[in-house]
mmCIF file of C-alpha atoms and ligand atoms in Angstrom:
data_model
loop_
_atom_site.group_PDB
_atom_site.id
_atom_site.type_symbol
_atom_site.label_atom_id
_atom_site.label_comp_id
_atom_site.label_asym_id
_atom_site.label_seq_id
_atom_site.Cartn_x
_atom_site.Cartn_y
_atom_site.Cartn_z
ATOM 1 C CA MET A 1 118.442 215.549 177.511
ATOM 2 C CA ARG A 2 115.002 214.189 176.437
ATOM 3 C CA ARG A 3 113.301 213.136 179.870
ATOM 4 C CA ILE A 4 111.052 210.539 180.168
ATOM 5 C CA TYR A 5 108.184 210.315 182.774
ATOM 6 C CA MET A 6 107.475 207.261 184.051
ATOM 7 C CA ASP A 7 105.686 207.565 187.125
ATOM 8 C CA HIS A 8 101.993 207.621 186.438
ATOM 9 C CA SER A 9 100.800 205.770 189.594
ATOM 10 C CA ALA A 10 101.697 209.382 191.497
ATOM 11 C CA THR A 11 100.211 211.648 189.387
ATOM 12 C CA THR A 12 99.757 212.235 185.405
ATOM 13 C CA PRO A 13 100.454 215.649 183.090
ATOM 14 C CA VAL A 14 96.817 217.770 182.782
ATOM 15 C CA ASP A 15 95.749 217.086 179.098
ATOM 16 C CA PRO A 16 96.266 220.200 177.018
ATOM 17 C CA GLN A 17 92.503 220.170 176.404
ATOM 18 C CA VAL A 18 92.059 220.482 180.135
ATOM 19 C CA ILE A 19 94.181 222.893 180.297
ATOM 20 C CA GLN A 20 91.967 224.691 177.637
ATOM 21 C CA ALA A 21 89.281 224.543 179.170
ATOM 22 C CA MET A 22 90.124 225.524 183.261
ATOM 23 C CA ILE A 23 91.513 228.391 181.610
ATOM 24 C CA SER A 24 88.881 229.515 179.862
ATOM 25 C CA THR A 25 86.546 228.367 182.943
ATOM 26 C CA LEU A 26 88.604 231.100 185.264
ATOM 27 C CA THR A 27 88.543 233.630 182.459
ATOM 28 C CA ASP A 28 84.654 233.718 181.378
ATOM 29 C CA SER A 29 83.024 231.739 184.356
ATOM 30 C CA PHE A 30 83.727 233.169 186.993
ATOM 31 C CA GLY A 31 80.736 233.065 188.796
ATOM 32 C CA ASN A 32 79.384 231.566 192.132
ATOM 33 C CA PRO A 33 77.678 228.484 191.415
ATOM 34 C CA SER A 34 74.924 229.302 194.319
ATOM 35 C CA SER A 35 74.252 232.971 193.129
ATOM 36 C CA ILE A 36 71.195 233.405 191.136
ATOM 37 C CA HIS A 37 72.282 235.776 188.555
ATOM 38 C CA SER A 38 73.270 234.622 185.087
ATOM 39 C CA PHE A 39 77.024 234.854 186.043
ATOM 40 C CA GLY A 40 76.028 232.017 188.624
ATOM 41 C CA GLN A 41 73.853 230.165 186.513
ATOM 42 C CA GLU A 42 76.082 229.500 183.724
ATOM 43 C CA ALA A 43 78.890 228.173 186.758
ATOM 44 C CA HIS A 44 76.148 226.452 188.109
ATOM 45 C CA LYS A 45 75.720 224.759 184.567
ATOM 46 C CA LEU A 46 79.230 224.042 184.205
ATOM 47 C CA ILE A 47 79.514 221.943 187.207
ATOM 48 C CA GLN A 48 76.218 219.579 186.548
ATOM 49 C CA LYS A 49 78.106 219.025 182.555
ATOM 50 C CA ALA A 50 81.200 217.643 184.786
ATOM 51 C CA ARG A 51 78.962 216.095 187.067
ATOM 52 C CA LYS A 52 77.309 213.847 183.658
ATOM 53 C CA GLN A 53 80.537 213.315 182.511
ATOM 54 C CA VAL A 54 82.427 211.919 185.534
ATOM 55 C CA ALA A 55 79.208 210.037 186.548
ATOM 56 C CA GLY A 56 79.508 208.195 182.914
ATOM 57 C CA LEU A 57 83.092 207.391 182.800
ATOM 58 C CA ILE A 58 82.212 205.321 185.936
ATOM 59 C CA GLY A 59 78.636 204.166 185.029
ATOM 60 C CA ALA A 60 77.022 206.128 187.875
ATOM 61 C CA ASP A 61 73.888 208.599 187.716
ATOM 62 C CA SER A 62 74.944 212.679 188.065
ATOM 63 C CA GLU A 63 73.001 212.816 191.755
ATOM 64 C CA GLU A 64 75.132 210.076 192.988
ATOM 65 C CA ILE A 65 78.418 212.113 192.399
ATOM 66 C CA VAL A 66 80.108 214.268 194.785
ATOM 67 C CA PHE A 67 83.174 216.490 194.262
ATOM 68 C CA THR A 68 85.944 216.674 196.933
ATOM 69 C CA SER A 69 89.348 218.274 196.650
ATOM 70 C CA GLY A 70 90.615 214.573 195.681
ATOM 71 C CA GLY A 71 91.127 211.484 196.333
ATOM 72 C CA THR A 72 92.392 211.620 200.176
ATOM 73 C CA GLU A 73 89.321 213.756 200.740
ATOM 74 C CA ALA A 74 86.778 211.366 198.651
ATOM 75 C CA ASP A 75 88.533 208.181 201.173
ATOM 76 C CA ASN A 76 88.072 210.128 204.320
ATOM 77 C CA MET A 77 84.194 210.918 203.366
ATOM 78 C CA ALA A 78 83.407 207.469 202.484
ATOM 79 C CA ILE A 79 84.830 206.022 206.173
ATOM 80 C CA ILE A 80 83.879 208.477 208.314
ATOM 81 C CA GLY A 81 80.962 209.614 206.994
ATOM 82 C CA THR A 82 79.602 206.250 207.045
ATOM 83 C CA ALA A 83 81.129 205.236 210.731
ATOM 84 C CA LYS A 84 79.531 208.555 212.156
ATOM 85 C CA ASP A 85 76.362 207.681 210.382
ATOM 86 C CA ARG A 86 76.263 204.196 211.410
ATOM 87 C CA MET A 87 77.611 203.932 214.705
ATOM 88 C CA GLY A 88 74.390 203.317 216.418
ATOM 89 C CA ARG A 89 74.599 200.039 214.761
ATOM 90 C CA GLY A 90 77.626 198.827 214.900
ATOM 91 C CA ARG A 91 81.676 200.079 215.326
ATOM 92 C CA HIS A 92 83.268 197.508 213.724
ATOM 93 C CA ILE A 93 84.825 198.340 209.859
ATOM 94 C CA ILE A 94 87.186 195.833 207.503
ATOM 95 C CA THR A 95 89.486 196.824 205.359
ATOM 96 C CA SER A 96 93.075 195.753 203.975
ATOM 97 C CA GLN A 97 96.907 195.656 204.862
ATOM 98 C CA ILE A 98 98.124 197.247 201.481
ATOM 99 C CA GLU A 99 95.139 200.270 201.170
ATOM 100 C CA HIS A 100 96.559 203.483 200.470
ATOM 101 C CA HIS A 101 97.421 205.608 203.474
ATOM 102 C CA ALA A 102 94.776 207.612 202.808
ATOM 103 C CA VAL A 103 92.102 204.635 204.220
ATOM 104 C CA LEU A 104 94.875 203.225 206.533
ATOM 105 C CA ASP A 105 95.487 206.203 208.960
ATOM 106 C CA THR A 106 91.796 207.379 208.665
ATOM 107 C CA CYS A 107 91.125 203.475 210.211
ATOM 108 C CA ARG A 108 93.758 204.046 212.371
ATOM 109 C CA GLN A 109 92.320 207.185 213.595
ATOM 110 C CA LEU A 110 88.726 205.977 214.357
ATOM 111 C CA GLU A 111 90.190 203.175 216.353
ATOM 112 C CA LYS A 112 91.507 205.893 218.465
ATOM 113 C CA GLU A 113 87.975 207.233 218.506
ATOM 114 C CA GLY A 114 86.413 203.894 219.914
ATOM 115 C CA PHE A 115 86.191 202.128 216.381
ATOM 116 C CA GLU A 116 87.062 198.804 215.967
ATOM 117 C CA VAL A 117 89.578 197.802 212.629
ATOM 118 C CA THR A 118 90.343 194.372 211.250
ATOM 119 C CA TYR A 119 93.154 194.760 208.528
ATOM 120 C CA LEU A 120 93.217 192.278 206.121
ATOM 121 C CA PRO A 121 96.167 190.266 205.009
ATOM 122 C CA VAL A 122 97.141 189.534 200.937
ATOM 123 C CA ASN A 123 98.524 186.841 199.495
ATOM 124 C CA TRP A 124 101.831 186.929 197.860
ATOM 125 C CA PHE A 125 99.900 188.355 194.701
ATOM 126 C CA GLY A 126 98.627 190.864 196.907
ATOM 127 C CA GLU A 127 94.898 189.521 196.713
ATOM 128 C CA VAL A 128 92.272 189.974 199.374
ATOM 129 C CA ASP A 129 90.681 186.332 199.280
ATOM 130 C CA PRO A 130 87.281 187.164 199.978
ATOM 131 C CA GLU A 131 86.964 183.874 202.284
ATOM 132 C CA THR A 132 89.154 185.414 204.060
ATOM 133 C CA LEU A 133 86.478 188.419 204.367
ATOM 134 C CA ALA A 134 83.422 186.289 204.992
ATOM 135 C CA ARG A 135 85.055 185.012 207.863
ATOM 136 C CA ALA A 136 85.900 188.855 209.226
ATOM 137 C CA ILE A 137 82.482 189.826 208.960
ATOM 138 C CA ARG A 138 80.751 190.154 212.515
ATOM 139 C CA PRO A 139 77.214 191.358 213.490
ATOM 140 C CA ASP A 140 78.181 194.792 214.238
ATOM 141 C CA THR A 141 80.284 195.347 210.828
ATOM 142 C CA ILE A 142 79.076 198.287 209.524
ATOM 143 C CA LEU A 143 81.652 198.979 206.723
ATOM 144 C CA ILE A 144 84.239 197.326 204.113
ATOM 145 C CA SER A 145 86.811 199.313 202.440
ATOM 146 C CA ILE A 146 89.222 197.378 199.947
ATOM 147 C CA MET A 147 90.914 199.321 196.873
ATOM 148 C CA HIS A 148 90.527 198.175 193.635
ATOM 149 C CA ALA A 149 93.701 198.257 192.212
ATOM 150 C CA ASN A 150 96.955 198.716 194.160
ATOM 151 C CA ASN A 151 98.909 201.813 193.782
ATOM 152 C CA GLU A 152 102.391 200.178 194.370
ATOM 153 C CA ILE A 153 102.070 196.833 192.844
ATOM 154 C CA GLY A 154 99.037 197.397 190.457
ATOM 155 C CA THR A 155 97.108 194.245 191.673
ATOM 156 C CA ILE A 156 93.210 194.343 190.989
ATOM 157 C CA GLN A 157 90.856 192.814 193.778
ATOM 158 C CA PRO A 158 88.088 191.270 193.236
ATOM 159 C CA ILE A 159 85.573 193.623 194.268
ATOM 160 C CA ALA A 160 82.235 192.656 192.628
ATOM 161 C CA THR A 161 82.857 189.381 194.699
ATOM 162 C CA MET A 162 83.224 191.311 197.708
ATOM 163 C CA GLY A 163 80.810 193.976 196.923
ATOM 164 C CA ARG A 164 78.062 191.174 196.502
ATOM 165 C CA MET A 165 79.173 189.759 199.508
ATOM 166 C CA ALA A 166 78.509 192.890 201.686
ATOM 167 C CA ARG A 167 75.484 193.834 200.232
ATOM 168 C CA ASP A 168 73.865 190.648 200.964
ATOM 169 C CA LYS A 169 74.585 191.411 204.257
ATOM 170 C CA GLY A 170 73.598 195.390 204.462
ATOM 171 C CA ILE A 171 77.482 196.003 205.130
ATOM 172 C CA ILE A 172 78.352 199.444 202.953
ATOM 173 C CA PHE A 173 81.305 198.493 200.790
ATOM 174 C CA HIS A 174 83.663 201.331 199.672
ATOM 175 C CA THR A 175 86.535 201.310 197.398
ATOM 176 C CA ASP A 176 89.102 203.449 196.286
ATOM 177 C CA ALA A 177 89.354 203.192 192.798
ATOM 178 C CA VAL A 178 91.994 206.189 192.820
ATOM 179 C CA GLN A 179 94.406 203.962 190.696
ATOM 180 C CA SER A 180 92.030 201.714 188.184
ATOM 181 C CA VAL A 181 89.366 204.750 186.990
ATOM 182 C CA GLY A 182 90.894 205.374 183.648
ATOM 183 C CA ARG A 183 92.836 202.721 182.972
ATOM 184 C CA ILE A 184 90.641 199.636 183.782
ATOM 185 C CA PRO A 185 86.587 200.053 183.150
ATOM 186 C CA VAL A 186 85.269 201.080 186.548
ATOM 187 C CA ASP A 187 81.394 200.595 186.647
ATOM 188 C CA VAL A 188 79.593 200.835 189.883
ATOM 189 C CA LYS A 189 76.790 198.865 188.943
ATOM 190 C CA SER A 190 78.478 195.570 188.491
ATOM 191 C CA LEU A 191 81.201 196.376 191.304
ATOM 192 C CA SER A 192 78.625 196.115 193.862
ATOM 193 C CA VAL A 193 79.620 198.816 195.387
ATOM 194 C CA ASP A 194 77.611 202.081 197.977
ATOM 195 C CA LEU A 195 80.808 204.350 197.405
ATOM 196 C CA LEU A 196 83.729 204.320 195.116
ATOM 197 C CA SER A 197 86.733 207.533 195.246
ATOM 198 C CA LEU A 198 88.854 208.799 192.262
ATOM 199 C CA SER A 199 91.006 211.524 191.821
ATOM 200 C CA GLY A 200 91.265 214.070 188.744
ATOM 201 C CA HIS A 201 95.263 214.124 188.828
ATOM 202 C CA LYS A 202 95.402 210.242 188.259
ATOM 203 C CA PHE A 203 93.621 210.369 184.666
ATOM 204 C CA TYR A 204 95.429 213.711 183.237
ATOM 205 C CA GLY A 205 93.133 215.922 184.864
ATOM 206 C CA PRO A 206 93.963 218.826 187.359
ATOM 207 C CA LYS A 207 95.211 218.139 191.545
ATOM 208 C CA GLY A 208 92.881 218.883 194.299
ATOM 209 C CA THR A 209 90.151 217.479 192.061
ATOM 210 C CA GLY A 210 88.348 214.378 192.889
ATOM 211 C CA ALA A 211 84.863 212.750 193.659
ATOM 212 C CA LEU A 212 82.667 210.287 195.766
ATOM 213 C CA TYR A 213 80.354 208.240 194.121
ATOM 214 C CA VAL A 214 77.422 207.697 196.924
ATOM 215 C CA ARG A 215 75.079 205.442 195.490
ATOM 216 C CA SER A 216 71.646 206.363 195.829
ATOM 217 C CA GLY A 217 70.280 205.634 199.241
ATOM 218 C CA THR A 218 73.207 205.662 200.854
ATOM 219 C CA ARG A 219 73.342 207.693 203.824
ATOM 220 C CA LEU A 220 76.975 209.775 204.973
ATOM 221 C CA THR A 221 77.615 212.429 207.538
ATOM 222 C CA PRO A 222 79.814 215.022 206.035
ATOM 223 C CA LEU A 223 83.255 216.369 207.187
ATOM 224 C CA LEU A 224 82.182 219.935 205.746
ATOM 225 C CA PHE A 225 79.675 221.998 206.817
ATOM 226 C CA GLY A 226 78.605 225.422 205.704
ATOM 227 C CA GLY A 227 76.843 226.578 202.397
ATOM 228 C CA GLY A 228 75.345 223.303 201.913
ATOM 229 C CA GLN A 229 76.572 222.697 198.468
ATOM 230 C CA GLU A 230 76.872 219.003 196.838
ATOM 231 C CA ARG A 231 73.296 218.629 198.495
ATOM 232 C CA LYS A 232 74.812 219.397 201.611
ATOM 233 C CA TRP A 233 77.503 216.396 201.550
ATOM 234 C CA ARG A 234 80.589 218.926 201.597
ATOM 235 C CA SER A 235 79.950 222.529 201.951
ATOM 236 C CA GLY A 236 82.117 225.568 200.539
ATOM 237 C CA THR A 237 82.077 227.179 197.363
ATOM 238 C CA GLU A 238 82.592 224.874 193.848
ATOM 239 C CA ASN A 239 86.198 224.582 192.703
ATOM 240 C CA VAL A 240 84.857 225.731 189.258
ATOM 241 C CA PRO A 241 87.826 224.931 187.078
ATOM 242 C CA GLY A 242 89.065 221.908 188.847
ATOM 243 C CA VAL A 243 85.531 220.533 188.587
ATOM 244 C CA VAL A 244 85.314 221.271 184.980
ATOM 245 C CA GLY A 245 89.172 220.217 184.184
ATOM 246 C CA LEU A 246 87.796 217.061 186.166
ATOM 247 C CA GLY A 247 85.422 216.430 184.003
ATOM 248 C CA LEU A 248 86.910 216.880 180.549
ATOM 249 C CA ALA A 249 89.519 214.766 181.645
ATOM 250 C CA ALA A 250 86.891 212.074 182.562
ATOM 251 C CA GLU A 251 85.235 212.523 179.486
ATOM 252 C CA LEU A 252 88.724 211.672 177.661
ATOM 253 C CA ALA A 253 89.214 209.117 179.821
ATOM 254 C CA ARG A 254 85.765 207.104 178.863
ATOM 255 C CA GLN A 255 86.025 208.067 175.033
ATOM 256 C CA HIS A 256 89.992 206.677 174.493
ATOM 257 C CA LEU A 257 89.728 203.985 177.186
ATOM 258 C CA PRO A 258 89.657 200.960 174.909
ATOM 259 C CA GLU A 259 93.008 201.868 173.083
ATOM 260 C CA ARG A 260 94.713 203.824 176.553
ATOM 261 C CA SER A 261 94.472 200.683 177.947
ATOM 262 C CA GLN A 262 95.472 198.399 175.049
ATOM 263 C CA HIS A 263 98.512 200.577 174.057
ATOM 264 C CA LEU A 264 99.158 200.665 178.429
ATOM 265 C CA GLY A 265 99.224 196.801 178.494
ATOM 266 C CA LYS A 266 102.115 196.473 175.636
ATOM 267 C CA LEU A 267 103.930 198.717 176.806
ATOM 268 C CA SER A 268 104.444 197.237 180.438
ATOM 269 C CA GLN A 269 104.271 193.834 179.214
ATOM 270 C CA THR A 270 107.222 194.641 177.217
ATOM 271 C CA VAL A 271 109.224 196.421 180.203
ATOM 272 C CA ILE A 272 108.038 193.152 182.603
ATOM 273 C CA ASP A 273 109.127 190.909 179.961
ATOM 274 C CA ARG A 274 112.071 192.697 179.058
ATOM 275 C CA ILE A 275 113.211 193.312 183.054
ATOM 276 C CA LEU A 276 112.574 189.519 183.836
ATOM 277 C CA ALA A 277 115.330 188.209 180.907
ATOM 278 C CA GLU A 278 117.638 191.057 180.876
ATOM 279 C CA ILE A 279 118.175 191.595 184.789
ATOM 280 C CA PRO A 280 119.414 188.764 186.575
ATOM 281 C CA GLN A 281 117.487 188.240 190.040
ATOM 282 C CA ALA A 282 114.302 190.360 189.095
ATOM 283 C CA TYR A 283 111.378 189.584 190.803
ATOM 284 C CA LEU A 284 107.639 190.581 189.560
ATOM 285 C CA THR A 285 106.059 192.052 192.502
ATOM 286 C CA GLY A 286 101.594 192.365 192.577
ATOM 287 C CA HIS A 287 99.797 189.961 190.132
ATOM 288 C CA PRO A 288 101.351 188.574 187.096
ATOM 289 C CA GLN A 289 98.186 188.837 185.034
ATOM 290 C CA LYS A 290 95.050 190.505 187.497
ATOM 291 C CA ARG A 291 97.217 193.848 187.616
ATOM 292 C CA LEU A 292 96.486 197.409 185.870
ATOM 293 C CA PRO A 293 97.782 198.062 182.599
ATOM 294 C CA GLY A 294 100.505 200.053 182.327
ATOM 295 C CA HIS A 295 101.842 198.991 186.182
ATOM 296 C CA ALA A 296 105.011 197.061 186.194
ATOM 297 C CA SER A 297 106.490 196.658 189.701
ATOM 298 C CA PHE A 298 109.544 194.747 190.650
ATOM 299 C CA VAL A 299 112.130 193.764 193.709
ATOM 300 C CA PHE A 300 116.280 193.501 192.743
ATOM 301 C CA GLN A 301 117.770 191.612 194.735
ATOM 302 C CA ALA A 302 121.118 193.596 196.549
ATOM 303 C CA VAL A 303 120.334 196.803 194.915
ATOM 304 C CA GLU A 304 119.268 199.721 197.079
ATOM 305 C CA GLY A 305 115.933 200.808 195.457
ATOM 306 C CA ALA A 306 116.400 204.884 196.280
ATOM 307 C CA ALA A 307 119.707 204.749 194.049
ATOM 308 C CA MET A 308 118.626 203.488 191.405
ATOM 309 C CA LEU A 309 115.808 205.931 191.338
ATOM 310 C CA VAL A 310 118.655 208.370 191.611
ATOM 311 C CA PHE A 311 120.829 207.623 188.964
ATOM 312 C CA LEU A 312 117.696 206.585 186.678
ATOM 313 C CA ASP A 313 116.566 210.221 187.295
ATOM 314 C CA ALA A 314 120.160 211.692 186.092
ATOM 315 C CA GLU A 315 119.788 209.820 183.167
ATOM 316 C CA GLY A 316 115.971 211.530 182.644
ATOM 317 C CA ILE A 317 114.003 208.504 183.358
ATOM 318 C CA ALA A 318 111.878 209.769 186.333
ATOM 319 C CA VAL A 319 110.656 206.322 188.089
ATOM 320 C CA SER A 320 109.386 205.688 191.240
ATOM 321 C CA GLY A 321 110.746 203.144 194.956
ATOM 322 C CA GLY A 322 107.101 202.730 195.880
ATOM 323 C CA SER A 323 104.505 204.814 196.575
ATOM 324 C CA ALA A 324 105.502 208.854 195.916
ATOM 325 C CA CYS A 325 104.017 209.064 199.447
ATOM 326 C CA THR A 326 106.170 206.872 201.488
ATOM 327 C CA SER A 327 109.560 207.415 198.860
ATOM 328 C CA ASN A 328 110.493 210.018 201.332
ATOM 329 C CA SER A 329 110.838 208.100 204.755
ATOM 330 C CA PHE A 330 113.137 205.264 204.863
ATOM 331 C CA ASP A 331 110.669 202.740 206.551
ATOM 332 C CA PRO A 332 109.864 200.182 204.415
ATOM 333 C CA SER A 333 106.577 200.137 202.543
ATOM 334 C CA HIS A 334 103.756 198.565 203.939
ATOM 335 C CA VAL A 335 102.595 196.859 200.966
ATOM 336 C CA LEU A 336 105.597 194.927 200.041
ATOM 337 C CA THR A 337 105.886 193.941 203.717
ATOM 338 C CA ALA A 338 102.005 192.627 203.523
ATOM 339 C CA LEU A 339 103.126 190.872 200.491
ATOM 340 C CA GLY A 340 105.960 189.209 203.093
ATOM 341 C CA LEU A 341 109.148 190.281 201.319
ATOM 342 C CA ASN A 342 111.796 191.269 204.090
ATOM 343 C CA LYS A 343 112.993 194.423 204.912
ATOM 344 C CA ASP A 344 116.063 194.400 202.326
ATOM 345 C CA ALA A 345 113.855 193.178 199.989
ATOM 346 C CA ALA A 346 111.251 195.914 200.506
ATOM 347 C CA HIS A 347 114.103 198.816 200.126
ATOM 348 C CA SER A 348 114.962 197.598 196.932
ATOM 349 C CA SER A 349 111.649 198.056 194.774
ATOM 350 C CA LEU A 350 110.820 199.995 191.713
ATOM 351 C CA ARG A 351 108.046 201.130 190.276
ATOM 352 C CA ILE A 352 107.811 202.198 186.341
ATOM 353 C CA SER A 353 103.962 203.288 185.718
ATOM 354 C CA LEU A 354 103.530 203.982 181.902
ATOM 355 C CA GLY A 355 101.378 206.353 180.681
ATOM 356 C CA LYS A 356 99.247 207.400 177.537
ATOM 357 C CA ASP A 357 102.143 209.331 175.699
ATOM 358 C CA ASN A 358 104.992 206.907 176.687
ATOM 359 C CA THR A 359 106.561 204.344 173.706
ATOM 360 C CA LEU A 360 108.029 201.935 173.017
ATOM 361 C CA GLU A 361 111.250 204.075 172.464
ATOM 362 C CA ASP A 362 110.679 205.174 176.057
ATOM 363 C CA VAL A 363 110.699 201.770 176.945
ATOM 364 C CA GLU A 364 113.988 200.550 174.580
ATOM 365 C CA ARG A 365 115.651 204.022 176.206
ATOM 366 C CA LEU A 366 115.104 202.653 179.845
ATOM 367 C CA MET A 367 116.279 199.390 178.717
ATOM 368 C CA GLU A 368 119.835 201.094 178.144
ATOM 369 C CA VAL A 369 120.515 202.596 180.872
ATOM 370 C CA MET A 370 118.856 199.991 183.388
ATOM 371 C CA PRO A 371 121.114 197.121 183.105
ATOM 372 C CA GLY A 372 124.102 198.698 183.794
ATOM 373 C CA ILE A 373 122.952 201.104 187.049
ATOM 374 C CA ILE A 374 121.763 197.900 188.606
ATOM 375 C CA GLU A 375 125.082 196.130 187.835
ATOM 376 C CA ARG A 376 127.250 198.987 189.155
ATOM 377 C CA GLN A 377 124.765 199.110 192.016
ATOM 378 C CA ARG A 378 125.259 195.442 193.088
ATOM 379 C CA LEU A 379 128.985 195.861 192.464
ATOM 380 C CA LEU A 380 128.969 198.496 195.757
ATOM 381 C CA TRP A 381 126.373 196.806 197.758
ATOM 382 C CA SER A 382 129.127 193.479 197.331
ATOM 383 C CA LEU A 383 131.873 196.329 198.732
ATOM 384 C CA SER A 384 129.991 197.679 201.522
ATOM 385 C CA PRO A 385 129.309 195.780 205.010
ATOM 386 C CA HIS A 386 125.512 194.381 204.777
HETATM 387 C C1 PLP B 1 96.805 209.178 194.429
HETATM 388 C C2 PLP B 1 96.235 208.281 195.573
HETATM 389 C C3 PLP B 1 95.108 208.713 196.662
HETATM 390 C C4 PLP B 1 95.339 209.964 196.696
HETATM 391 O O1 PLP B 1 94.773 210.873 196.027
HETATM 392 P P1 PLP B 1 94.809 212.076 196.245
HETATM 393 O O2 PLP B 1 93.894 212.824 194.964
HETATM 394 O O3 PLP B 1 96.371 212.515 195.597
HETATM 395 O O4 PLP B 1 94.630 212.745 197.317
HETATM 396 C C5 PLP B 1 94.216 207.546 197.122
HETATM 397 N N1 PLP B 1 94.504 206.481 197.167
HETATM 398 C C6 PLP B 1 95.302 206.011 195.934
HETATM 399 C C7 PLP B 1 94.979 204.479 195.795
HETATM 400 C C8 PLP B 1 95.951 206.459 195.377
HETATM 401 O O5 PLP B 1 96.490 205.893 194.077
#
């Protein structure tokens, strides 16, 4: 059976060119980038090249890129690093109710340590209203962290407006751009952000790689101490093959962004149009226009999301029931409940996230099997006590 992968918001396959670059780094350039000899210098040069490639993808300067072990570490570093650096000025942080757990749980931890956190609500489309943000800002607010695009519902936030608001007031603004980088243009200057997180495995790079953009002049207290790598922001011998892979993935994403974006947008629009037209009682979640290209998310009335996922998987089609991190638990997704969906609806969600190698044929195959699966599920649902 031909398997079709449609879960690119969870992770993406590693680009074959990236794999090649990583293999040759492992074999030929094993030096420690901190060593003075030529082996070390060679590894150091590779890291500097990757730094330039990552910076190029988001409109930053090389010196503003700090390599991390992924999106989660970048989020933790941005939030904890700012909180610790600025706690003398204030202890209030603003975020939203629909952030990734890497942001939400970090904020919850800071609450236990004496910080106060405001979790902004979102509207039915999953948007944070900049006016609501303006009203939440206090004299002791030190940090605002709002994600660029949501992993479960694809909604893109008005970051530039909110970033300017924060800058006017001297508040640090962080955005988790893990979902948007590589899918839509991301430019740190036009977004007016001080800190931005990205992750390699969401744009055809290796897992366990990522970066935090730290705007020049922004202060952070490090999370890791030791050898002083990454200009003392992140100690530990660099993951050279990983960083090389991340760099090349960033370079490829920059080169191919317009065509990838357009291709993804076309595919997801086809999925959305066809599902809404061909499956009764199907509803789009997230914003109909201001959403990530390639991202299609739904709730289906009277269907168990987990069951749909399993039956689609049996047909060789991999999709997701929400976010990969919550699909193992039976708690309804915090994102869907923040939209105002009830528990039942939040359990009938499905996310189809397409990638550069998906085709219209894949969508055709999805639409061949999905209506039948849903119909059979609904029959079972109607027979079981609810
Ligand atoms: C995947 C993801 C993360 C976590 O990134 P990792 O590299 O897997 O740690 C954080 N935020 C968002 C929005 C994500 O989609």
